[in-house]
Short mmCIF file of C-alpha atoms and ligand atoms in Angstrom, two decimals:
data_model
loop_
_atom_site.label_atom_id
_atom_site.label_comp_id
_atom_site.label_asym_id
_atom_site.label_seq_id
_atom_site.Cartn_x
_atom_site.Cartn_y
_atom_site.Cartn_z
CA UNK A 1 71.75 108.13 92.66
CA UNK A 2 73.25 109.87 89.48
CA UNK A 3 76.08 110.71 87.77
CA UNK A 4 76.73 114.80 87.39
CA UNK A 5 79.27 116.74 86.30
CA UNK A 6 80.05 120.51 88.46
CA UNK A 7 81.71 123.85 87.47
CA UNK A 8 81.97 127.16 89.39
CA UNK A 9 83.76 130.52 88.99
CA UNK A 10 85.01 133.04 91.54
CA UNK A 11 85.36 136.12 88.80
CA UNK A 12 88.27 138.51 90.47
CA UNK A 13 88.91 139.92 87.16
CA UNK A 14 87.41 141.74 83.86
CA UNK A 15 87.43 138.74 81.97
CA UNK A 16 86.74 138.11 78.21
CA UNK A 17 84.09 135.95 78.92
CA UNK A 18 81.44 136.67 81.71
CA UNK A 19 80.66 134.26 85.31
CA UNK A 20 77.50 133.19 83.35
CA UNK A 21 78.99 132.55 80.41
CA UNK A 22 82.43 131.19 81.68
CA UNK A 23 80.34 128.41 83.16
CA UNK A 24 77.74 127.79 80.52
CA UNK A 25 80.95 126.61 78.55
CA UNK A 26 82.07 124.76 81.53
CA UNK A 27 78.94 122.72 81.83
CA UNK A 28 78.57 122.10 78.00
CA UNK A 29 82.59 120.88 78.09
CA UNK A 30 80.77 118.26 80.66
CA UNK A 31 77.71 117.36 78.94
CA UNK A 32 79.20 113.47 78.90
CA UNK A 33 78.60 113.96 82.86
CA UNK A 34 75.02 114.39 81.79
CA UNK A 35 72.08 114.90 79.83
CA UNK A 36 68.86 115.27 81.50
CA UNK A 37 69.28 118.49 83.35
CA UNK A 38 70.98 121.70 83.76
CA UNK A 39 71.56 124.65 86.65
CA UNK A 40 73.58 127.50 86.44
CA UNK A 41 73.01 130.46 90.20
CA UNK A 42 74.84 133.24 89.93
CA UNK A 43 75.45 135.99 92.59
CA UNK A 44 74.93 139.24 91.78
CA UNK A 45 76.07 141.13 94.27
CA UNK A 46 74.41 139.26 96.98
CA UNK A 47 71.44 138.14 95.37
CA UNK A 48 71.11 135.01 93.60
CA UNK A 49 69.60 134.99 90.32
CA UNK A 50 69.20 130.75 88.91
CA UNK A 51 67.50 128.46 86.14
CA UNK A 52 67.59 124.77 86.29
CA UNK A 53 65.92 122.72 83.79
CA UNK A 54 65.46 119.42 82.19
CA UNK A 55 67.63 119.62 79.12
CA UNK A 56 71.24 120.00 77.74
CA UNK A 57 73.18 123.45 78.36
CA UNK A 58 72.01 124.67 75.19
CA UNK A 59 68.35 123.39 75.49
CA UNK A 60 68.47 125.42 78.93
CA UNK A 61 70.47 128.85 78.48
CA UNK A 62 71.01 131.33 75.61
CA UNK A 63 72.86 134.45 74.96
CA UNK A 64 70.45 136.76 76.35
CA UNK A 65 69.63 134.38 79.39
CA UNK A 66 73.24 134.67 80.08
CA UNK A 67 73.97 138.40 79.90
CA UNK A 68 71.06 139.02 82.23
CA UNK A 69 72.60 136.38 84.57
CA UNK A 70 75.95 138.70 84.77
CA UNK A 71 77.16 138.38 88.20
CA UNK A 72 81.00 137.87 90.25
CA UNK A 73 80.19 134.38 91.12
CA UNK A 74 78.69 131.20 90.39
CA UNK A 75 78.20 127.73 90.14
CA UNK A 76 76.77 125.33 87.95
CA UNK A 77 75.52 121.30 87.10
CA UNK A 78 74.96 119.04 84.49
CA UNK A 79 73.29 116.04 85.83
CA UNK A 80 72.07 112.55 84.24
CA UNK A 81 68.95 111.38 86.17
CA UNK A 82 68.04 108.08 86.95
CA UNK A 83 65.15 108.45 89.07
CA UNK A 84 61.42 109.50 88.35
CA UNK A 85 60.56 113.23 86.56
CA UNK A 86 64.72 114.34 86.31
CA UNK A 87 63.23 118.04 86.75
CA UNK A 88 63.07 117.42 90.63
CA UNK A 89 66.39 116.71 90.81
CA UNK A 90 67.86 119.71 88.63
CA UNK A 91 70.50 121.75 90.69
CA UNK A 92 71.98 123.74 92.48
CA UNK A 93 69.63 123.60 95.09
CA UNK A 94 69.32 126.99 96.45
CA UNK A 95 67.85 128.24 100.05
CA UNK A 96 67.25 131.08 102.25
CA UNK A 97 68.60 130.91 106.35
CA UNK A 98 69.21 132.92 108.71
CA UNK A 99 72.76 133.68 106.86
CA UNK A 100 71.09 134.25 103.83
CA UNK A 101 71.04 132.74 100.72
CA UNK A 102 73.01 129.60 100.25
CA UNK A 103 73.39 127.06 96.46
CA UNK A 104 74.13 123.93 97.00
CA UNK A 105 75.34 121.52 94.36
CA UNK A 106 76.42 117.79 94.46
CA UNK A 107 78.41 114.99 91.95
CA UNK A 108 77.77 111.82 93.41
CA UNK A 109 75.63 110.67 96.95
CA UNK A 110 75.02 109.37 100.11
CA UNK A 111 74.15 105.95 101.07
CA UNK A 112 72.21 107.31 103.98
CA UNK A 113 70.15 109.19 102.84
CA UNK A 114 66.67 107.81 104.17
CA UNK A 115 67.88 107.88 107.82
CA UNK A 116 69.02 111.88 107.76
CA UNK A 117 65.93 112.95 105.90
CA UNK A 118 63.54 111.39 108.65
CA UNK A 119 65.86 112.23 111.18
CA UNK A 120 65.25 116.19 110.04
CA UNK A 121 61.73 115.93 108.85
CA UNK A 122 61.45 114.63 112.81
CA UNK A 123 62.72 117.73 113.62
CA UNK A 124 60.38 119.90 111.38
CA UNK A 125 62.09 119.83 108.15
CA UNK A 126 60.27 120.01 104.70
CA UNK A 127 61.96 119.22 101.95
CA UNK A 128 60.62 120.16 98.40
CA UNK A 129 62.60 116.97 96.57
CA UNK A 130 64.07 114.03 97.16
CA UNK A 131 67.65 115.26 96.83
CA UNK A 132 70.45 114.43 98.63
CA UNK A 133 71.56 118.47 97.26
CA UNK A 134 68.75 119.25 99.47
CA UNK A 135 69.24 117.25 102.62
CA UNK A 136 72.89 118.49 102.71
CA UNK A 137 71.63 122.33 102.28
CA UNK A 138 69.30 121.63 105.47
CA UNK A 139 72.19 120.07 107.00
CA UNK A 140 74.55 123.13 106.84
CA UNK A 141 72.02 125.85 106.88
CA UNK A 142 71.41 124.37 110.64
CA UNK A 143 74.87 123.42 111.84
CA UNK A 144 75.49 126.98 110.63
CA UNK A 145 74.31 128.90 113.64
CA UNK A 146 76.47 126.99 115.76
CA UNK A 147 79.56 128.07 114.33
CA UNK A 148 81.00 131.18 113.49
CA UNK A 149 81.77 130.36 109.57
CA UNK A 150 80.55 128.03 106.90
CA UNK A 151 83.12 126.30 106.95
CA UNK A 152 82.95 124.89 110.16
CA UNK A 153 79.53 124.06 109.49
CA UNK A 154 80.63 122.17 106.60
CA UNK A 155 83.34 120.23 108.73
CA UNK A 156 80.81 119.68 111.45
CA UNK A 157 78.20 118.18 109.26
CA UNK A 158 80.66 115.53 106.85
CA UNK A 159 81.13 112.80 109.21
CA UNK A 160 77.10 112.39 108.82
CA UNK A 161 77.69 112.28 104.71
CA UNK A 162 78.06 108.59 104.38
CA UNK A 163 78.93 108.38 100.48
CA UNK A 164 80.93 109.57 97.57
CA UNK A 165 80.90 113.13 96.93
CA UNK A 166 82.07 116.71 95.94
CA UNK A 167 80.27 119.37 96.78
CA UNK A 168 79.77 123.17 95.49
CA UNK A 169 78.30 125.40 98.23
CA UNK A 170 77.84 129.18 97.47
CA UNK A 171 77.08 131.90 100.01
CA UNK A 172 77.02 135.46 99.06
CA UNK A 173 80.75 136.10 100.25
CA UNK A 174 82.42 132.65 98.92
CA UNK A 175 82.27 129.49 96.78
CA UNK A 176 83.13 126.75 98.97
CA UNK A 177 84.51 122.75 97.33
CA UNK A 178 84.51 120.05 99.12
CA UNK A 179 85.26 116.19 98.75
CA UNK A 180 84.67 113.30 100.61
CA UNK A 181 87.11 111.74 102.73
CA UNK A 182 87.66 108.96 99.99
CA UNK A 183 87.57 111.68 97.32
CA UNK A 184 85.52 109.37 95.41
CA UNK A 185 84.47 112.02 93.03
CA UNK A 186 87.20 114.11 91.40
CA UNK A 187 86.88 118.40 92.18
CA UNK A 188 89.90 120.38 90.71
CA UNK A 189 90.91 123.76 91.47
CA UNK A 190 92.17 126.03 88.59
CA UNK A 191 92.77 130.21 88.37
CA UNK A 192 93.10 132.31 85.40
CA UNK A 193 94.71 135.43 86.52
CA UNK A 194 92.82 136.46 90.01
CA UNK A 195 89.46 134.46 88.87
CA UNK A 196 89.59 131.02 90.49
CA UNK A 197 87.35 127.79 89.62
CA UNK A 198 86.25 124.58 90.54
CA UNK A 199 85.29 121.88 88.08
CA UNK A 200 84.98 118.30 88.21
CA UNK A 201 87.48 118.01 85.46
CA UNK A 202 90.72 119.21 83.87
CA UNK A 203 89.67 118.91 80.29
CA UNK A 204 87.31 122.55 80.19
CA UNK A 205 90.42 124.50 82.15
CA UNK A 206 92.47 123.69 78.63
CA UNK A 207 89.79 125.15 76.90
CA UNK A 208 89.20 128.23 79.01
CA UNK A 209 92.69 128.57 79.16
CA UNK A 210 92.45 128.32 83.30
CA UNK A 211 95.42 126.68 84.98
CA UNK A 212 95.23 123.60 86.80
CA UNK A 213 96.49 124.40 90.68
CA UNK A 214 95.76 121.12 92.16
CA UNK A 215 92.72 118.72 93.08
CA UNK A 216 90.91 119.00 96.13
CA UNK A 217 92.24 116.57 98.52
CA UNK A 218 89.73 114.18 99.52
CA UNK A 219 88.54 115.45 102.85
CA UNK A 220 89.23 119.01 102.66
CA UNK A 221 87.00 121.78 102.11
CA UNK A 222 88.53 124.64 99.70
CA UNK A 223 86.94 128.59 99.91
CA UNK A 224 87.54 130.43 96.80
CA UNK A 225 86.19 134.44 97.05
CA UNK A 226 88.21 138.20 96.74
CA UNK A 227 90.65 137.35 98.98
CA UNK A 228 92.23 134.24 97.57
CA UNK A 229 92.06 130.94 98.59
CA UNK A 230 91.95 129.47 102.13
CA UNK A 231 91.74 125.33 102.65
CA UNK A 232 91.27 123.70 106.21
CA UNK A 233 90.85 119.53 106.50
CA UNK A 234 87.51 117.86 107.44
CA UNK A 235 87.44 114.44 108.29
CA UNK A 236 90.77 112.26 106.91
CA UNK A 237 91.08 108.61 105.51
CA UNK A 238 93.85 106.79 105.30
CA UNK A 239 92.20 104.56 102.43
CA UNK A 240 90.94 106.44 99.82
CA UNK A 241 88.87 105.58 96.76
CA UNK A 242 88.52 107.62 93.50
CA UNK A 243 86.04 105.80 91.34
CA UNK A 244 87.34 104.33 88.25
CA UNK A 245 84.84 104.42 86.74
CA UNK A 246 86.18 108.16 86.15
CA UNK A 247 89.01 106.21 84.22
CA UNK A 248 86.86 103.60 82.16
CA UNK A 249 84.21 105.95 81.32
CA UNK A 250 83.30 109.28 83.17
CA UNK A 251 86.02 111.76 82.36
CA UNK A 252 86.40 112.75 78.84
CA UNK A 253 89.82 111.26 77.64
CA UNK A 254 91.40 114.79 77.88
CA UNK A 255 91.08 115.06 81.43
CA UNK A 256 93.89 114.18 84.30
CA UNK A 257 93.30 112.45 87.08
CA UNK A 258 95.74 112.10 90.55
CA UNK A 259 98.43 112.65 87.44
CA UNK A 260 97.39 110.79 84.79
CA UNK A 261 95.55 111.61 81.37
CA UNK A 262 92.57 109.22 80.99
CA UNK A 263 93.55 108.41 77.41
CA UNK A 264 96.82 107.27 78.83
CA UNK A 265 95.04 105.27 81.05
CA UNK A 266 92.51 103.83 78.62
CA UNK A 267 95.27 103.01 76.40
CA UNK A 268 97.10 100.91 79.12
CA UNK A 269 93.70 98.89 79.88
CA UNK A 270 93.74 98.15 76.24
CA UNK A 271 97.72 97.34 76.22
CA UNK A 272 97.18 95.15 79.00
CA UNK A 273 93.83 93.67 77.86
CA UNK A 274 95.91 92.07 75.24
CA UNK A 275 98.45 90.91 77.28
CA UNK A 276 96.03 88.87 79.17
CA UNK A 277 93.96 88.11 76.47
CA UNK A 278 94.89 87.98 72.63
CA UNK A 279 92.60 87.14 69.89
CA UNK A 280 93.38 85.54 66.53
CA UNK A 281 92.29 88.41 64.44
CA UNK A 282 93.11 90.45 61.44
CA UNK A 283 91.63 93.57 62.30
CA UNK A 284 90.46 95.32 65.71
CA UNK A 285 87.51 97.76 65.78
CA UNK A 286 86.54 100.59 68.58
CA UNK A 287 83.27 101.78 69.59
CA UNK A 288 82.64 105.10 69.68
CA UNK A 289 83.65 107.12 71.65
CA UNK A 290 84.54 105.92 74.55
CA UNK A 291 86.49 103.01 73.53
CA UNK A 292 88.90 104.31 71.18
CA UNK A 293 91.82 104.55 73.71
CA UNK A 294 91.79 100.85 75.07
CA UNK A 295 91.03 99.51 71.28
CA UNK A 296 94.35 101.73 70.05
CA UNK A 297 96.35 100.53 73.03
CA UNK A 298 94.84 97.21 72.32
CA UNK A 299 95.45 97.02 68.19
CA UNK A 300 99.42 98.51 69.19
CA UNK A 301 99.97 96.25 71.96
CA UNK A 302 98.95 92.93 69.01
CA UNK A 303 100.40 94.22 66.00
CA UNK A 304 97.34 94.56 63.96
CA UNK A 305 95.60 97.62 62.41
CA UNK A 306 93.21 99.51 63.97
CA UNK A 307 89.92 100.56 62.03
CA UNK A 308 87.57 102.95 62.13
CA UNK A 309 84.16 100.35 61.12
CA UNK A 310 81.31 101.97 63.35
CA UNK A 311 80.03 105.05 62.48
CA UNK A 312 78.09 106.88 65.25
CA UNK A 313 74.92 108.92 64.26
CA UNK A 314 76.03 112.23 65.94
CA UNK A 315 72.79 113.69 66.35
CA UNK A 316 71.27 110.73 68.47
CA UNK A 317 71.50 111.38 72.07
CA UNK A 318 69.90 110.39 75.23
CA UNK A 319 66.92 112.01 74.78
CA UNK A 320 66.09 109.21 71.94
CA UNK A 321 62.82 107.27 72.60
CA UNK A 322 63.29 103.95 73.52
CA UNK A 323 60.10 102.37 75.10
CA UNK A 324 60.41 98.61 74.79
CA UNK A 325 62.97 96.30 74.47
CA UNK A 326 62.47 95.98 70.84
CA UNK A 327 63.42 99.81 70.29
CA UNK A 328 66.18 99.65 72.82
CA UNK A 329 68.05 97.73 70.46
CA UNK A 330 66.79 100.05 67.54
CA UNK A 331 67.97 103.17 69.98
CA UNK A 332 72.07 101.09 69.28
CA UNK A 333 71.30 100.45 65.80
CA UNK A 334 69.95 103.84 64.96
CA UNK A 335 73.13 105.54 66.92
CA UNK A 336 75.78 102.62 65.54
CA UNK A 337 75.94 101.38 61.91
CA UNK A 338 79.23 99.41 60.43
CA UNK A 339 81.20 100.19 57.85
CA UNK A 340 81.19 97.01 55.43
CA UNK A 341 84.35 97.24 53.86
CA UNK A 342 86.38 97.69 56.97
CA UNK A 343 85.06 93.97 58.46
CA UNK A 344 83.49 92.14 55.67
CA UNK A 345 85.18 88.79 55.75
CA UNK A 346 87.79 89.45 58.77
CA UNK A 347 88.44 88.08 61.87
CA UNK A 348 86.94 91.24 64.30
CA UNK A 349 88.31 92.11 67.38
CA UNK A 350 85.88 94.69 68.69
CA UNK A 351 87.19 96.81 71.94
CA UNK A 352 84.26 98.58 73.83
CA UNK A 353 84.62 100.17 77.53
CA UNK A 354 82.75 97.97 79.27
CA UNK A 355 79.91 95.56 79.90
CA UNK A 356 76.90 96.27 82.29
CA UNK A 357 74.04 94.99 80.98
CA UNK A 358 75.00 93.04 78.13
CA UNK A 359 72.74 94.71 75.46
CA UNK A 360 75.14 96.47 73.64
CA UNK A 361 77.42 93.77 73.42
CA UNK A 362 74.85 91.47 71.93
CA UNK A 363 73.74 94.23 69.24
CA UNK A 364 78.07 95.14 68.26
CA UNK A 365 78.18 91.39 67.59
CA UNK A 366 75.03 90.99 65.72
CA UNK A 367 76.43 94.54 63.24
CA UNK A 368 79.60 93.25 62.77
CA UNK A 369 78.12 89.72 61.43
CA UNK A 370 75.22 91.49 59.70
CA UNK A 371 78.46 93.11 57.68
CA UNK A 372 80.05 90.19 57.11
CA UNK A 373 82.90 89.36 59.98
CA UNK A 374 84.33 86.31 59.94
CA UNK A 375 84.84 85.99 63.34
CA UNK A 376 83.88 88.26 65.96
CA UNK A 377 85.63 88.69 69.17
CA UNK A 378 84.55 90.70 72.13
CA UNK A 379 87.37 92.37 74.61
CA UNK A 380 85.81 94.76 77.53
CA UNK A 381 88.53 96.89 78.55
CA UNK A 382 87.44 96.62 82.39
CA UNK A 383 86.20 93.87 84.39
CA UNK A 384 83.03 92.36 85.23
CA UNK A 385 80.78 94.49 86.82
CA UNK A 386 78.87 91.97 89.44
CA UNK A 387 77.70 94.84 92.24
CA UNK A 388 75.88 97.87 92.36
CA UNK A 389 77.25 101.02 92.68
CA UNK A 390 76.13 103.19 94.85
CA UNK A 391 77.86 106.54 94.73
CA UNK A 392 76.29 107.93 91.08
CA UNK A 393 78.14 105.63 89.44
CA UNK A 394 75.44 103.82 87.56
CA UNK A 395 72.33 103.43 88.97
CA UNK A 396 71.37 99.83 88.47
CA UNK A 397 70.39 97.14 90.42
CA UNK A 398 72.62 93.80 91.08
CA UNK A 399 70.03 91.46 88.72
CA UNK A 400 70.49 94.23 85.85
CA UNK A 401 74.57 93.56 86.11
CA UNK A 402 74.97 90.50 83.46
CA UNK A 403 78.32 89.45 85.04
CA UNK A 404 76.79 89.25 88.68
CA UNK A 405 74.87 86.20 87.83
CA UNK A 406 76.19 85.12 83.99
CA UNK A 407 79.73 83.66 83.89
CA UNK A 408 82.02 84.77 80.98
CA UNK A 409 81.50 82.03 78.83
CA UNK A 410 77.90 81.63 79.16
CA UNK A 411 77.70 85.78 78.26
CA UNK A 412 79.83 84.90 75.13
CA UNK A 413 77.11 82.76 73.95
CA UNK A 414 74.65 85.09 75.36
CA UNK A 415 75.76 87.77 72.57
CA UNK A 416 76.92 85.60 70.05
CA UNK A 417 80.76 86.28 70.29
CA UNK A 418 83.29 83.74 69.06
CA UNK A 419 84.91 84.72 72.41
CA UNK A 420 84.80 87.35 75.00
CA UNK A 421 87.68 88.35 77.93
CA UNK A 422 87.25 91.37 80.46
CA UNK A 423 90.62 93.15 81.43
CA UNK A 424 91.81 91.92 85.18
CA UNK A 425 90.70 94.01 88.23
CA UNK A 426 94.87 93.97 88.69
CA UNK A 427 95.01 94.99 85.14
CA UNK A 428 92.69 98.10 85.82
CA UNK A 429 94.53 99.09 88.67
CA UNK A 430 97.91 98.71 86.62
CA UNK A 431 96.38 100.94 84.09
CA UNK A 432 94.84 103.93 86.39
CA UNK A 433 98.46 103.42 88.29
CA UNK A 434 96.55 102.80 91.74
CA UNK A 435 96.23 100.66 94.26
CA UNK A 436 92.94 99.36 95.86
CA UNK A 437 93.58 101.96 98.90
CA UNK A 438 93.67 104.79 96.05
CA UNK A 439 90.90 103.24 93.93
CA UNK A 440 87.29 102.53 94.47
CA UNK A 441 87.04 99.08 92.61
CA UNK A 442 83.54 98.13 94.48
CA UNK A 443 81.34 97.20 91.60
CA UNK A 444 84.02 94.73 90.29
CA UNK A 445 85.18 93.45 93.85
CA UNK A 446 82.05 94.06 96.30
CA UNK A 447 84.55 95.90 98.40
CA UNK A 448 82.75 99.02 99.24
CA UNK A 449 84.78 101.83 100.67
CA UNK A 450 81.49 102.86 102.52
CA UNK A 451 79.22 100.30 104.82
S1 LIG B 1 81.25 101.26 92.70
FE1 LIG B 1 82.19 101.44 90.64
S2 LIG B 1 81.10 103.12 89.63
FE2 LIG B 1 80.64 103.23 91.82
S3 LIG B 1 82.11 104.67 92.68
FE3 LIG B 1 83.00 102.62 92.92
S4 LIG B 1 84.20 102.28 91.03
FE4 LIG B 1 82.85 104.04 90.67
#
């Protein structure tokens, strides 16, 4: 299952920039979503014109790409692929039925996915990949004769989703967004004069200059077209379960979430983190990017300076070969190198985002001595992961998770730290201000919002 990133544009209006182009920047505002590949299907008038491809948003589109994609409507992904050849699973997913044509594209994924796809290739269904995207298309393109809109398709077909989604469907009339009833994966709703949008986060609408009207409420299932919007309610939970994950690591630190600016957030986990677990130290460090926030809130909350000691190679990406073990550690060292003068003979504190496999961690401590610390100490500004996710969070198994069979203090000697804490799972949920019935918190607590 894997992580994604979604944007879509209802254009009611002559704007300065075009559909296509309106959500080519939308996408590339959510490349952190993903890396491996990118769709953009647009409408024009009626007909659906699409490209999806392995690659980043500029790898995939152009200028001239884009004009000829001109069209009222559309909706695009970003995705980062953990499975096989990442060009099968490039969306949206688009289909012909008896309605017509029909784009389908997902963030997150379903649990059950094995069980619907032999249940429909029973029934005579061939599917062309092995995406959920897909299985949901076939899902609604059949429910749809049965009911006089979409919509009701839609609502007729979610209490078979079992998983953490949203969901972008397009027709030729309407854009439809949709959530599940945990709302595990954030879908905002925004409108620049009559043009209205869904993305899966706030931090492109500042840029596009789009307002923020609300986030789609987990269970509902939002139509944006000519005439406006119009919501109706699918299937309700009275738990739900945002991932925060979105908090830790997902959403850029720009974005709001349920209210509250991820920075603000990953500041708090840091703030707290020290709380709970100080460090003798003269200096505290941040890795880039993501842990910046908790390692500020961190330095402020101890009284000590803040520096700037890694420096991240900005062209290395994803995309960088790493075959063996030996050049996975090369990939961190060719993206990370340490500023001597900011460590050399200093008591370290260095802040990262969190631990999964324990490579990194190993490799920041083995930098920061290579430069000269005096002591280094590791603080993860979330807790242990010890379970899977399965939801597009990360898609690793339990044995990959170092904290699901590694206790702390073993890890610390495992990476060569003079010590090592993880922020509390009650921390976390002070710093996202949540609860565990508004948080998913399963790959720190095995509680899974979904059997
Ligand atoms: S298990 Fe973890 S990564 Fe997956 S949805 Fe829940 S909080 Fe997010």
């Amino acid at each position: 299952m894997d992580r994604s990133g979604l944007f879509a544009m209802y254009n009611n209006n002559v704007d300065a920039f075009s559909t296509a182009a309106s959500i080519y920047y939308g996408l590339f505002s959510m490349q952190h979503r993903g890396m491996d590949t990118t769709g953009i299907c647009i409408n024009q008038n009626g007909q659906f014109k699409y490209k999806k491809e392995e690659g980043m948003v500029i790898d995939v589109f152009d200028e001239s790409l884009l004009k000829r994609m001109e069209g009222h409507a559309g909706i695009g992904q970003v995705l980062q692929c953990s499975r096989g050849d990442a060009r099968d699973f490039a969306q949206p997913i688009v289909i012909r039925y008896t309605s017509g044509q029909m784009a389908v594209a997902l963030s997150g994924g379903l649990v059950n996915t094995d069980e619907l796809r032999k249940e429909l290739e029973l029934q005579g269904a061939v599917f062309q990949t092995s995406d959920d995207a897909e299985i949901i298309s076939v899902l609604i393109s059949r429910a749809r004769n049965r009911f006089e809109t979409i919509e009701e398709a839609i609502a007729d077909i979610m209490p078979r989703l079992k998983g953490g989604y949203s969901l972008l469907v397009m027709t030729p009339r309407k854009i439809i967004g949709v959530r599940d009833p945990f709302g595990m994966k954030p879908l905002i709703l925004g409108k620049k004069r009559n043009s209205l949008y869904f993305s899966s986060e706030t931090c492109i609408f500042n840029e596009l200059d789009v307002e923020v009207i609300r986030e789609v409420l987990p269970g509902e299932i939002v139509t944006i077209n000519q005439d406006g919007i119009k919501s109706s309610m699918s299937q309700t939970s009275e738990k739900k379960a945002l991932c925060s994950y979105e908090y830790i690591y997902h959403s850029r630190p720009d974005s709001v979430i349920q209210g509250v600016e991820v920075f603000e957030a990953r500041e708090a986990m840091g703030r707290i983190l020290a709380k709970e677990a100080p460090a003798d130290a003269d200096v505290i460090v941040w890795v880039p990017n993501s842990g910046l926030a908790s390692a500020s809130g961190y330095a402020k909350a101890m009284g000590l300076p803040l520096e700037d000691a890694f420096i991240k190679n900005k062209f290395h990406c994803n995309k960088f070969v790493q075959p063996t073990e030996d050049m996975v550690r090369r990939g961190v060292t060719m993206k990370l190198a340490v500023i001597k003068s900011r460590v050399c003979g200093k008591r370290v504190v260095v802040v990262d985002d969190s631990m999964v496999k324990g490579t990194t961690g190993r490799i920041l401590v083995d930098l920061l001595r290579d430069a000269g610390a005096k002591e280094v100490h590791v603080r993860v500004a979330a807790p242990e992961v010890k379970y899977p996710c399965h939801f597009g969070g990360f898609d690793l198994d339990q044995a990959s998770l170092i904290s699901s069979h590694v206790t702390t203090e073993h890890i610390k000697d495992m990476i060569g730290a003079d010590s090592l804490a993880f922020l509390s799972v009650e921390g976390l949920l002070e710093a996202c201000q949540g609860t565990e019935d508004t948080l998913c918190m399963a790959c720190f607590t095995g509680k899974y919002p979904v059997e």
